[in-house]
mmCIF file of C-alpha atoms in Angstrom:
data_model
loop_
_atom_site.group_PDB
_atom_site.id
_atom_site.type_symbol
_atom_site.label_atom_id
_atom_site.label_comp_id
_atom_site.label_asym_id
_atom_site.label_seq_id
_atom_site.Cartn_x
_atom_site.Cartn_y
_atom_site.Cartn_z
ATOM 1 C CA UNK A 1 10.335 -23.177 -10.762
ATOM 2 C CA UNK A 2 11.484 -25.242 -14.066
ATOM 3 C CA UNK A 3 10.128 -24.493 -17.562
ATOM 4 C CA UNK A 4 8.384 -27.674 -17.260
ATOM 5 C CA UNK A 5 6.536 -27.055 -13.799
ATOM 6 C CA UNK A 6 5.365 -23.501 -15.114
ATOM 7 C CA UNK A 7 3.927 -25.785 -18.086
ATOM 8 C CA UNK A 8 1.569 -28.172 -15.954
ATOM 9 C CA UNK A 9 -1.983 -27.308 -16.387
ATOM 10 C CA UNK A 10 -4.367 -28.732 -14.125
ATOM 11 C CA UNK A 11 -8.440 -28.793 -14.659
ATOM 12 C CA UNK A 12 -8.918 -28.596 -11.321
ATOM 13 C CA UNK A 13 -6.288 -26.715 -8.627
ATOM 14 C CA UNK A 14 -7.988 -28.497 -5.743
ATOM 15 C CA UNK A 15 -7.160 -32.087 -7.654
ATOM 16 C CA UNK A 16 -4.220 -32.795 -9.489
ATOM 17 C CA UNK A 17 -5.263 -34.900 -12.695
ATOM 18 C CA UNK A 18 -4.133 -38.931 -12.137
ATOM 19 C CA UNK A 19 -0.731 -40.415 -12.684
ATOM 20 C CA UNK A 20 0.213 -40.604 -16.202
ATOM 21 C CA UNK A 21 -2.934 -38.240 -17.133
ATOM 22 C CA UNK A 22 -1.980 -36.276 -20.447
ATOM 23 C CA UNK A 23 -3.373 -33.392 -18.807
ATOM 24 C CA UNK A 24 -0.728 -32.524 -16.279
ATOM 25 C CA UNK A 25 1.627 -32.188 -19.084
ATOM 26 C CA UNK A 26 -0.190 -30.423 -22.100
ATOM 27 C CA UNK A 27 1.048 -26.949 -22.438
ATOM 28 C CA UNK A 28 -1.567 -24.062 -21.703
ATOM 29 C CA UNK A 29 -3.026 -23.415 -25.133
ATOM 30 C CA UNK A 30 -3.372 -19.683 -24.146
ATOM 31 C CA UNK A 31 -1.369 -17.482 -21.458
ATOM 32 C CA UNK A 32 -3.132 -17.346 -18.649
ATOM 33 C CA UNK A 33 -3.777 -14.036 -17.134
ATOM 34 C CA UNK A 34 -2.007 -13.161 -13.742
ATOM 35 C CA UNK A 35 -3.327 -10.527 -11.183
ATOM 36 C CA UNK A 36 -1.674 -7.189 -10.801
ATOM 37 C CA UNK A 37 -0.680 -4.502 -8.565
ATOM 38 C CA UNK A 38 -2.691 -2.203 -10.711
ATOM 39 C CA UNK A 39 -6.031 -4.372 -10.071
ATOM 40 C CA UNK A 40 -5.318 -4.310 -6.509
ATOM 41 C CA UNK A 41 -4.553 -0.693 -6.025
ATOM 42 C CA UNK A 42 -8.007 0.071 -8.774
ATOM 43 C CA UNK A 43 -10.168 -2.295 -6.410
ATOM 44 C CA UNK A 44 -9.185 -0.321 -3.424
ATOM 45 C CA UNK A 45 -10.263 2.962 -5.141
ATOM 46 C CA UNK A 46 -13.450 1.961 -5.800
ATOM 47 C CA UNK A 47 -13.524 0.217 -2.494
ATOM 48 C CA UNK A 48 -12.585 4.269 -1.364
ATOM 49 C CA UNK A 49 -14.917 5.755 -3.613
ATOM 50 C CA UNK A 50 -17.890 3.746 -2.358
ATOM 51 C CA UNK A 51 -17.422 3.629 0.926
ATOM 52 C CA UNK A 52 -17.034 7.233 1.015
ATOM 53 C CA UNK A 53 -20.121 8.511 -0.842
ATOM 54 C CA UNK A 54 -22.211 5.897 0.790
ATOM 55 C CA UNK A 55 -20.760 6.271 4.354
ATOM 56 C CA UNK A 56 -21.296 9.522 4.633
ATOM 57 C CA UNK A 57 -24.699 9.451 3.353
ATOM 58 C CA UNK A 58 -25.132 7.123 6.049
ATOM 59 C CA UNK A 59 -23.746 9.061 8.665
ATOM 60 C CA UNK A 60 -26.214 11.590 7.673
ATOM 61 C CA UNK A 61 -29.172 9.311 8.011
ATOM 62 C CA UNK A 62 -28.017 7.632 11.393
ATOM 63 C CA UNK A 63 -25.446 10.102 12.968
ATOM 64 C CA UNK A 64 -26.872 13.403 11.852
ATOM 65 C CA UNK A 65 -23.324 14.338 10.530
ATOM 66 C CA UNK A 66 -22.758 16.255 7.501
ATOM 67 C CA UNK A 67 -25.885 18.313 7.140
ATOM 68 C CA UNK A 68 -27.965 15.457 8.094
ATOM 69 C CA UNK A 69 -30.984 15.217 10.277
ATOM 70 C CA UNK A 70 -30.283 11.361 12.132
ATOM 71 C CA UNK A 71 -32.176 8.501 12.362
ATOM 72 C CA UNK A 72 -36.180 10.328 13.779
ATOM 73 C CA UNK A 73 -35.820 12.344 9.957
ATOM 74 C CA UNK A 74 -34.660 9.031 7.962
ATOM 75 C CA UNK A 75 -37.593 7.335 9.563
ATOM 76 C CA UNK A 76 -40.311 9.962 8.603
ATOM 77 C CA UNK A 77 -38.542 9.987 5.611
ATOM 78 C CA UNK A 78 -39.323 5.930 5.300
ATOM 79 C CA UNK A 79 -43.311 6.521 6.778
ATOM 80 C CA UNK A 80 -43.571 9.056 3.927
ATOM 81 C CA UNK A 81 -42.600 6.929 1.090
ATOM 82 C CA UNK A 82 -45.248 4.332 2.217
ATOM 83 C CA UNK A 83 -42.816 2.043 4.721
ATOM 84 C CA UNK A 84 -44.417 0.372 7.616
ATOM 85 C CA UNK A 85 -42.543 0.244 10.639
ATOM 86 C CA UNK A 86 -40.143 3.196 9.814
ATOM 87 C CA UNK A 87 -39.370 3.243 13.229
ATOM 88 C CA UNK A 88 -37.745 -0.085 13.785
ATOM 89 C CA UNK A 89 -36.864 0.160 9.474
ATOM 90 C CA UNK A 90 -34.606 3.395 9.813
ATOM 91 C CA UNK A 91 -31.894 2.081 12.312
ATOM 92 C CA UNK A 92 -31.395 -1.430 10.252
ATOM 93 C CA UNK A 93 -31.435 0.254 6.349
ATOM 94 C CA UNK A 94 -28.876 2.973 8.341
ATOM 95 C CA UNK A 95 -26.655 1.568 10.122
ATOM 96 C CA UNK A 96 -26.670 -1.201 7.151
ATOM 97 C CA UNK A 97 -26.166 1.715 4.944
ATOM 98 C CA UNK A 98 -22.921 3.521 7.352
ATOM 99 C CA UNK A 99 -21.749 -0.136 8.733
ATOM 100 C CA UNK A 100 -21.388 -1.583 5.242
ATOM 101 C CA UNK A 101 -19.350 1.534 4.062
ATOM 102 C CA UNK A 102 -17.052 1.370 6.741
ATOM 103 C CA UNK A 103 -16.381 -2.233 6.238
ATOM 104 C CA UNK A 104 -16.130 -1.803 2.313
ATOM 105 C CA UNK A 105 -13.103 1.098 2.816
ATOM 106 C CA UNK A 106 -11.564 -1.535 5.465
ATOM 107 C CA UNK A 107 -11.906 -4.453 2.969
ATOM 108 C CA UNK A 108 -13.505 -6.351 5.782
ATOM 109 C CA UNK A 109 -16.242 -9.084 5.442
ATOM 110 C CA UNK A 110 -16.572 -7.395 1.794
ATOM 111 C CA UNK A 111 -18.933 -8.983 0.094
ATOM 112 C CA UNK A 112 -21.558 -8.868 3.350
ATOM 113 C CA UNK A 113 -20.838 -5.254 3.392
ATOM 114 C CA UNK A 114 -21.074 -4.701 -0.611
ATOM 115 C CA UNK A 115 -24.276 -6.960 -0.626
ATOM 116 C CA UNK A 116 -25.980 -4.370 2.370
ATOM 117 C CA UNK A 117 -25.041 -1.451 0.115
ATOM 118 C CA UNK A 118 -26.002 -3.125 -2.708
ATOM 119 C CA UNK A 119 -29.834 -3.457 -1.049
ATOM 120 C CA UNK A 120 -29.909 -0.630 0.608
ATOM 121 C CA UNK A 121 -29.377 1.415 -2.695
ATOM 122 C CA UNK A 122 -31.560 -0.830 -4.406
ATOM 123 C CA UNK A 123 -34.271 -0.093 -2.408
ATOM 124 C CA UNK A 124 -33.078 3.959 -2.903
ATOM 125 C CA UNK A 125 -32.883 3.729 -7.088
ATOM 126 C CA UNK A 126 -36.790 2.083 -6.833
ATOM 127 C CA UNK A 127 -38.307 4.525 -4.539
ATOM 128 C CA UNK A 128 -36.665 7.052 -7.061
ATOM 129 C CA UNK A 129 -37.723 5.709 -10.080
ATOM 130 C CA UNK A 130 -39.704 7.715 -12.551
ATOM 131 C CA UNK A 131 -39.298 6.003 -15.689
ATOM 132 C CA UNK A 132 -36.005 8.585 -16.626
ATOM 133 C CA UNK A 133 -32.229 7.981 -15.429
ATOM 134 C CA UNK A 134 -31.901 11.844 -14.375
ATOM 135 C CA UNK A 135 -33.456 11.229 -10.240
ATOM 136 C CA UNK A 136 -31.600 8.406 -9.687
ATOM 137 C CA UNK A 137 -27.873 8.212 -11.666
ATOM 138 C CA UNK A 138 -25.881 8.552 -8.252
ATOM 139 C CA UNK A 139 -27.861 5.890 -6.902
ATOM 140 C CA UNK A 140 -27.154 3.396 -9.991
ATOM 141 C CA UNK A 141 -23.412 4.229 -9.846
ATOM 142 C CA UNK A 142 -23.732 3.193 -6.598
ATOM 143 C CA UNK A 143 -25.267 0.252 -7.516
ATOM 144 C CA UNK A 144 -22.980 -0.778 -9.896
ATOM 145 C CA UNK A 145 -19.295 -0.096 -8.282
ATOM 146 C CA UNK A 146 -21.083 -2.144 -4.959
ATOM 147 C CA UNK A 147 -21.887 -5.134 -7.577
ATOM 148 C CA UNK A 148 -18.440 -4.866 -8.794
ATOM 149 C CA UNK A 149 -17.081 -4.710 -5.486
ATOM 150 C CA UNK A 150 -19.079 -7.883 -4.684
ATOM 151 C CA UNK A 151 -18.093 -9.907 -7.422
ATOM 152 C CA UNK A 152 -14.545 -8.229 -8.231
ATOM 153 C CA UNK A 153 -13.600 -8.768 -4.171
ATOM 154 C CA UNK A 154 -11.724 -6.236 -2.211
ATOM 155 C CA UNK A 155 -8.552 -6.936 -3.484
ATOM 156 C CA UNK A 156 -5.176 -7.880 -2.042
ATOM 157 C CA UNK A 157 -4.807 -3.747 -0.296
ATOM 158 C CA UNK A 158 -7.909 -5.046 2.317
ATOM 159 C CA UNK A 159 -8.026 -6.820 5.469
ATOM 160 C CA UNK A 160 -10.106 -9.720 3.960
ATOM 161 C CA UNK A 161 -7.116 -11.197 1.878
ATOM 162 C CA UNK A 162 -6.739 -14.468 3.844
ATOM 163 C CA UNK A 163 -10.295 -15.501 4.123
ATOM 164 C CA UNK A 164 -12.281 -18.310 2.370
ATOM 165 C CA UNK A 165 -14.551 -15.080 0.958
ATOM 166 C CA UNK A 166 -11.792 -13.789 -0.575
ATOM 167 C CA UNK A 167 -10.120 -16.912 -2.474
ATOM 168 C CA UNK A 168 -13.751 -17.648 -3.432
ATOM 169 C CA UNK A 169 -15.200 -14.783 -4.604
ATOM 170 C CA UNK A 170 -17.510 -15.738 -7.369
ATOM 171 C CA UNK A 171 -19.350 -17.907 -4.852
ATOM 172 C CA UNK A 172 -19.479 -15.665 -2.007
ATOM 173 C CA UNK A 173 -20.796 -13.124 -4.309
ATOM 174 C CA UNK A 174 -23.515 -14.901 -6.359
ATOM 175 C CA UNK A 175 -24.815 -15.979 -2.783
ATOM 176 C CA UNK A 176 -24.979 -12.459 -1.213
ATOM 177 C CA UNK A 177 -26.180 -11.106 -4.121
ATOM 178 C CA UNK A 178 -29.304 -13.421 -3.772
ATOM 179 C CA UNK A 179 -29.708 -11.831 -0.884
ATOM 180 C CA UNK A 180 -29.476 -8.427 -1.966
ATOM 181 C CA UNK A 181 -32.383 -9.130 -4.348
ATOM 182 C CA UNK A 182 -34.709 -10.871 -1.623
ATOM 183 C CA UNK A 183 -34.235 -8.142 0.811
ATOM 184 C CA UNK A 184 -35.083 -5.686 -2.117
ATOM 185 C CA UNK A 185 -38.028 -7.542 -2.847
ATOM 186 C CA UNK A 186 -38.614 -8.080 1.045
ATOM 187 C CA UNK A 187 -39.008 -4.503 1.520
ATOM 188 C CA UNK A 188 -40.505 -3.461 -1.216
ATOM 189 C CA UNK A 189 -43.105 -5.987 -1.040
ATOM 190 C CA UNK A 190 -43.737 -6.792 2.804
ATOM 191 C CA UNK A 191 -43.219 -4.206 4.347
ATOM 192 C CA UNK A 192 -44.401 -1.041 1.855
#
């Protein structure tokens, strides 16, 4: 590439400015910030981190795997916090719960998977809350590295790197997040 093609600076990468536009030949007035192997390979340890924590707490609550009583216990578990229709409620929050952690470590329909995680500990930090951070500090780091997984993306290191979801992140994210929230306030008001 030539100095001067490196110098072009478009508004718009979809649309090149017009012909004789003073745009396409302005240098950048700041360097503009290139992606990294370091953000990659930091993405896919948080994508590691939790997928891990939150798969195996799924596992637990669907699978009965480590130390875990399966999906009859998660659902008393739901009846007892107030939940109507535990029965049918503990297989989808589950499986959400395991499914979207396996899909987060793959890097695989990411921000779906994040956004599931993202609701299903959601729904977790407000049955724990007590007004203090001390019951329910897991569950907010949770919360958090899922919302930056959402919005961040999974990262070149995943298998989502040549979808529309991953060139479009932002987008894809702000929409599943929406959903995170109504299905949050779905369950919390609907069905409790």
């Amino acid at each position: 590439m030539s100095t001067f093609e490196t110098g072009l600076h478009h508004l718009d990468d979809d649309e090149p400015p017009e012909y004789g536009s003073t745009l396409a030949y302005e240098e950048p007035s700041r360097p503009v910030a290139a992606w990294h192997g370091g953000a990659d390979l930091g993405l896919l340890g948080l994508r590691l981190m939790l997928g891990g924590l939150v798969g195996v707490h799924g596992a637990q609550r669907t699978l009965g795997l480590f130390g875990g009583h399966g999906l009859s216990d998660f659902a008393k578990s739901l009846q007892q916090a107030g939940f109507r229709y535990s029965d049918i409620l503990a297989p989808v929050l589950g499986y959400a719960e395991f499914g979207g952690a396996v899909l987060i470590v793959l890097g695989l329909f990411t921000p779906l998977a994040a956004a599931a995680v993202l609701a299903v500990v959601g729904n977790t930090i407000i049955l724990q809350w007590n007004g203090g951070l001390a019951d329910y500090e897991l569950a907010a780091a949770l919360a958090g590295a899922a919302f930056a997984v959402l919005f961040a993306g999974p990262g070149r290191i995943s298998l989502d790197r040549r979808t529309p979801w991953y060139r479009h992140a932002l987008a894809y994210g702000t929409s599943l997040f929406s959903l995170a929230v109504i299905a949050v306030a779905a369950l919390q008001l609907l069905l409790r």
